[in-house]
Coordinates of C-alpha atoms in Angstrom, one line a residue:
M1 CA 0.0 0.0 0.0
S2 CA 1.4 3.4 -1.0
K3 CA 0.6 6.7 0.7
S4 CA 0.4 10.1 -0.9
I5 CA -1.1 13.5 -0.2
I6 CA -4.2 15.0 -1.9
C7 CA -5.1 18.6 -1.4
G8 CA -7.8 21.1 -2.4
V9 CA -11.5 21.2 -1.7
H10 CA -12.7 19.3 -4.8
A11 CA -10.1 16.5 -4.7
V12 CA -10.8 15.8 -1.0
E13 CA -14.6 16.1 -1.4
S14 CA -14.5 13.6 -4.3
A15 CA -12.4 11.1 -2.2
L16 CA -14.9 11.5 0.7
R17 CA -17.8 10.7 -1.6
N18 CA -16.2 8.0 -3.7
D19 CA -13.2 6.5 -2.0
T20 CA -13.3 6.9 1.8
E21 CA -11.6 3.5 2.4
N22 CA -8.4 4.9 0.9
L23 CA -8.4 8.1 2.9
G24 CA -6.4 8.5 6.1
Q25 CA -6.1 11.6 8.3
I26 CA -7.3 15.0 7.2
W27 CA -5.8 18.4 8.1
L28 CA -7.6 21.7 8.0
D29 CA -6.4 25.3 8.2
K30 CA -7.5 26.3 11.7
R31 CA -7.8 29.9 10.7
S32 CA -9.9 29.5 7.6
R33 CA -13.3 28.2 8.7
N34 CA -15.4 28.8 5.6
D35 CA -18.5 26.9 4.8
R36 CA -16.9 24.5 2.3
L37 CA -14.3 23.4 4.9
K38 CA -16.9 23.0 7.6
K39 CA -18.9 20.8 5.2
L40 CA -15.9 18.6 4.5
E41 CA -15.0 18.4 8.2
K42 CA -18.6 17.2 8.9
M43 CA -18.4 14.6 6.1
A44 CA -15.1 13.3 7.4
E45 CA -16.4 13.0 11.0
E46 CA -19.6 11.3 9.8
N47 CA -17.3 8.7 8.1
G48 CA -15.4 8.2 11.4
M49 CA -12.2 9.9 10.2
R50 CA -9.8 11.9 12.2
V51 CA -9.6 15.7 11.4
F52 CA -6.8 17.9 12.7
L53 CA -6.8 21.7 12.8
I54 CA -3.3 23.1 12.1
D55 CA -1.5 26.2 11.0
E56 CA -1.5 27.3 7.4
D57 CA 2.3 27.1 7.1
K58 CA 2.2 23.4 8.1
L59 CA -0.3 22.8 5.4
D60 CA 2.0 24.5 2.9
K61 CA 4.8 22.1 3.8
M62 CA 2.6 19.1 3.6
A63 CA 1.1 20.1 0.2
G64 CA 4.4 21.3 -1.2
N65 CA 2.8 24.7 -2.1
N66 CA 0.2 27.2 -0.8
R67 CA -2.6 26.2 -3.2
H68 CA -4.2 23.6 -0.9
Q69 CA -7.3 25.7 -0.2
G70 CA -7.0 25.0 3.5
I71 CA -7.3 21.2 3.3
V72 CA -4.8 18.3 3.0
A73 CA -5.5 14.6 3.3
E74 CA -3.6 11.3 3.4
Y75 CA -4.5 9.1 0.5
Y76 CA -3.8 5.3 0.3
K77 CA -3.8 3.9 -3.1
L78 CA -4.7 0.2 -2.7
K79 CA -4.8 -0.8 -6.4
S80 CA -3.7 0.7 -9.7
W81 CA -5.4 0.0 -13.0
T82 CA -3.5 -2.5 -15.2
E83 CA -4.1 -3.2 -18.9
N84 CA -5.7 -6.5 -18.0
D85 CA -8.1 -4.7 -15.6
F86 CA -8.9 -2.3 -18.4
Y87 CA -9.6 -5.1 -20.9
D88 CA -11.8 -6.8 -18.4
M89 CA -13.7 -3.5 -18.0
L90 CA -14.1 -3.3 -21.8
D91 CA -15.4 -6.9 -21.9
G92 CA -18.1 -6.0 -19.4
M93 CA -19.3 -2.8 -21.0
S94 CA -22.8 -2.6 -22.5
E95 CA -22.2 0.6 -24.4
P96 CA -19.7 1.7 -27.1
P97 CA -16.3 2.5 -25.4
F98 CA -15.4 6.2 -25.3
L99 CA -11.6 6.5 -24.5
L100 CA -9.0 9.2 -24.3
V101 CA -5.3 8.4 -25.2
L102 CA -2.7 10.9 -24.1
D103 CA 0.6 10.4 -26.0
G104 CA 3.3 11.7 -23.8
V105 CA 1.7 14.6 -21.9
T106 CA 4.3 15.5 -19.4
D107 CA 2.9 18.5 -17.6
P108 CA 0.9 17.5 -14.5
H109 CA -1.4 20.5 -14.7
N110 CA -2.3 19.5 -18.3
L111 CA -2.9 15.8 -17.2
G112 CA -5.1 16.9 -14.3
A113 CA -7.1 19.2 -16.6
C114 CA -7.5 16.4 -19.2
L115 CA -8.7 14.0 -16.5
R116 CA -11.2 16.5 -15.2
T117 CA -12.6 17.2 -18.7
A118 CA -12.6 13.5 -19.7
E119 CA -14.6 12.6 -16.6
G120 CA -17.1 15.4 -17.3
A121 CA -17.5 14.3 -20.9
G122 CA -18.3 10.7 -19.9
V123 CA -15.0 9.1 -21.1
H124 CA -14.7 5.5 -19.8
A125 CA -10.9 5.5 -19.3
V126 CA -7.7 7.5 -20.0
I127 CA -4.7 5.7 -21.4
A128 CA -1.1 7.0 -21.3
P129 CA 2.5 5.7 -21.6
K130 CA 4.3 4.8 -18.4
D131 CA 7.5 6.4 -19.5
N132 CA 8.2 10.0 -20.5
A133 CA 4.7 11.1 -19.4
A134 CA 3.0 12.6 -16.3
S135 CA 1.6 10.1 -13.8
I136 CA -1.0 10.6 -11.0
T137 CA 0.5 12.9 -8.4
P138 CA -0.9 15.2 -5.7
T139 CA -0.7 18.1 -8.2
V140 CA -2.6 16.1 -10.8
R141 CA -5.3 15.2 -8.3
K142 CA -5.8 18.8 -7.2
V143 CA -6.1 20.1 -10.8
A144 CA -8.4 17.2 -11.7
S145 CA -10.7 18.3 -8.9
G146 CA -11.8 14.8 -8.0
A147 CA -11.7 13.2 -11.4
A148 CA -8.5 11.4 -10.7
E149 CA -10.3 9.4 -8.0
I150 CA -13.1 8.4 -10.4
I151 CA -11.9 7.9 -13.9
P152 CA -9.7 4.8 -14.7
F153 CA -6.2 5.9 -15.6
I154 CA -4.3 3.2 -17.5
P155 CA -0.5 3.5 -17.7
V156 CA 0.8 1.2 -20.5
T157 CA 4.3 0.0 -21.3
N158 CA 4.0 0.0 -25.1
L159 CA 1.4 2.5 -26.4
A160 CA 1.7 1.3 -30.0
R161 CA 0.9 -2.3 -29.0
T162 CA -2.1 -1.1 -26.9
L163 CA -3.5 0.9 -29.8
E164 CA -3.3 -2.2 -32.0
T165 CA -5.1 -4.2 -29.3
L166 CA -7.9 -1.5 -29.2
K167 CA -8.2 -1.7 -33.0
S168 CA -8.5 -5.5 -32.9
R169 CA -11.4 -5.0 -30.5
G170 CA -13.2 -2.8 -32.9
I171 CA -12.4 0.5 -31.4
W172 CA -11.6 3.2 -33.9
L173 CA -8.6 5.5 -33.3
T174 CA -9.0 9.2 -34.1
G175 CA -5.9 11.3 -33.7
T176 CA -5.3 15.0 -33.8
S177 CA -2.8 16.3 -36.3
D178 CA -2.1 19.4 -38.4
K179 CA -1.7 17.0 -41.3
A180 CA -5.4 16.0 -41.1
K181 CA -7.6 16.4 -44.2
Q182 CA -10.8 16.8 -42.2
T183 CA -11.7 18.9 -39.2
L184 CA -13.1 17.8 -35.9
Y185 CA -16.5 18.9 -37.0
Q186 CA -16.4 16.8 -40.2
A187 CA -15.5 13.6 -38.4
D188 CA -17.8 10.9 -37.1
L189 CA -17.0 10.5 -33.4
K190 CA -19.8 8.1 -32.6
G191 CA -19.5 4.4 -31.8
P192 CA -16.5 2.7 -30.2
M193 CA -13.8 5.3 -30.3
A194 CA -10.5 6.4 -28.8
L195 CA -9.5 10.1 -29.2
V196 CA -5.7 10.3 -29.4
M197 CA -4.1 13.6 -28.2
G198 CA -0.4 14.5 -28.5
A199 CA 2.1 16.0 -26.1
E200 CA 2.5 19.7 -25.5
G201 CA 4.0 21.3 -28.6
A202 CA 5.2 18.1 -30.3
G203 CA 1.8 16.5 -30.9
I204 CA 1.3 12.8 -31.3
R205 CA 4.4 10.7 -32.3
R206 CA 4.9 9.2 -35.7
L207 CA 4.2 5.6 -34.7
T208 CA 1.1 6.7 -32.8
E209 CA -0.1 8.8 -35.8
E210 CA 0.4 5.8 -38.1
S211 CA -1.7 3.7 -35.8
C212 CA -4.7 6.0 -36.1
D213 CA -7.6 5.2 -38.4
Y214 CA -8.4 8.9 -38.8
L215 CA -6.7 12.2 -38.3
I216 CA -8.6 15.4 -37.4
S217 CA -7.7 19.0 -36.8
I218 CA -9.3 21.8 -34.8
P219 CA -10.1 24.8 -37.1
M220 CA -8.2 27.9 -36.0
A221 CA -9.7 31.3 -36.8
G222 CA -7.1 33.4 -35.1
Q223 CA -3.3 34.0 -35.5
V224 CA -2.1 31.3 -33.0
S225 CA -1.3 28.0 -34.7
S226 CA -2.4 25.6 -31.9
L227 CA -4.1 25.2 -28.6
N228 CA -2.9 23.9 -25.2
V229 CA -3.3 20.1 -25.1
S230 CA -5.8 20.3 -22.2
V231 CA -7.9 22.9 -24.1
A232 CA -7.7 21.0 -27.3
T233 CA -8.8 17.8 -25.5
G234 CA -11.8 19.6 -24.1
V235 CA -12.9 20.9 -27.5
C236 CA -12.6 17.4 -29.1
L237 CA -14.2 15.5 -26.3
Y238 CA -17.2 17.7 -26.1
E239 CA -17.8 17.6 -29.8
A240 CA -17.6 13.8 -29.5
L241 CA -20.1 13.9 -26.6
R242 CA -22.5 16.1 -28.6
Q243 CA -22.4 13.6 -31.5
R244 CA -22.8 10.6 -29.2
Q245 CA -25.8 12.1 -27.4
K246 CA -27.6 12.7 -30.7
S247 CA -27.0 9.2 -32.0

């Protein structure tokens, strides 16, 4: 069992609602007694958890920064998702899979934002390489605002092989690229589908791009040539959600 720290109102509230068995002690800023913190304190106590009131500078040290919003908690991760777990999940699904693949996203803030958006858009799982990519950290959990505790995050050893396995299971791969001949709004994003997004700046890698069944681009009306990966992910996922809700 590994222990880490989560911080921020949304992340701790999500853990209290969805994953209390993996929560340990909770610390609150004793000088900041706003309604949101009082609500979380009550939730924790109702679940039989220990809550400690401490100074803000101690919270800063525990969180590694001062952006904890007055609350820090111990988090025990009992089980990580494996590829086999993921495939078992796919086998048990009664609806077309809707997946997000992140090819080498290294910034934890971008990963957290992508997880938050993916959970909001109804994505079933997020897949990313184990190496040269961001993993789930306290920063990611805070930015994800609770989504990291809900949505399955699948780190894989060989992304190209995983993509081929998805294709063999009838899941279409749609990648984003400036080489695309069709835009996001011309693409069919219904049915069993994985959206493949690339790393900050570099985009998806050559082998990843070659694995995709389709390539799409986001039309740009201004002078900048591209969007931040988390923003681009949000644009694409919600267009996919719009299409899937209409089908």
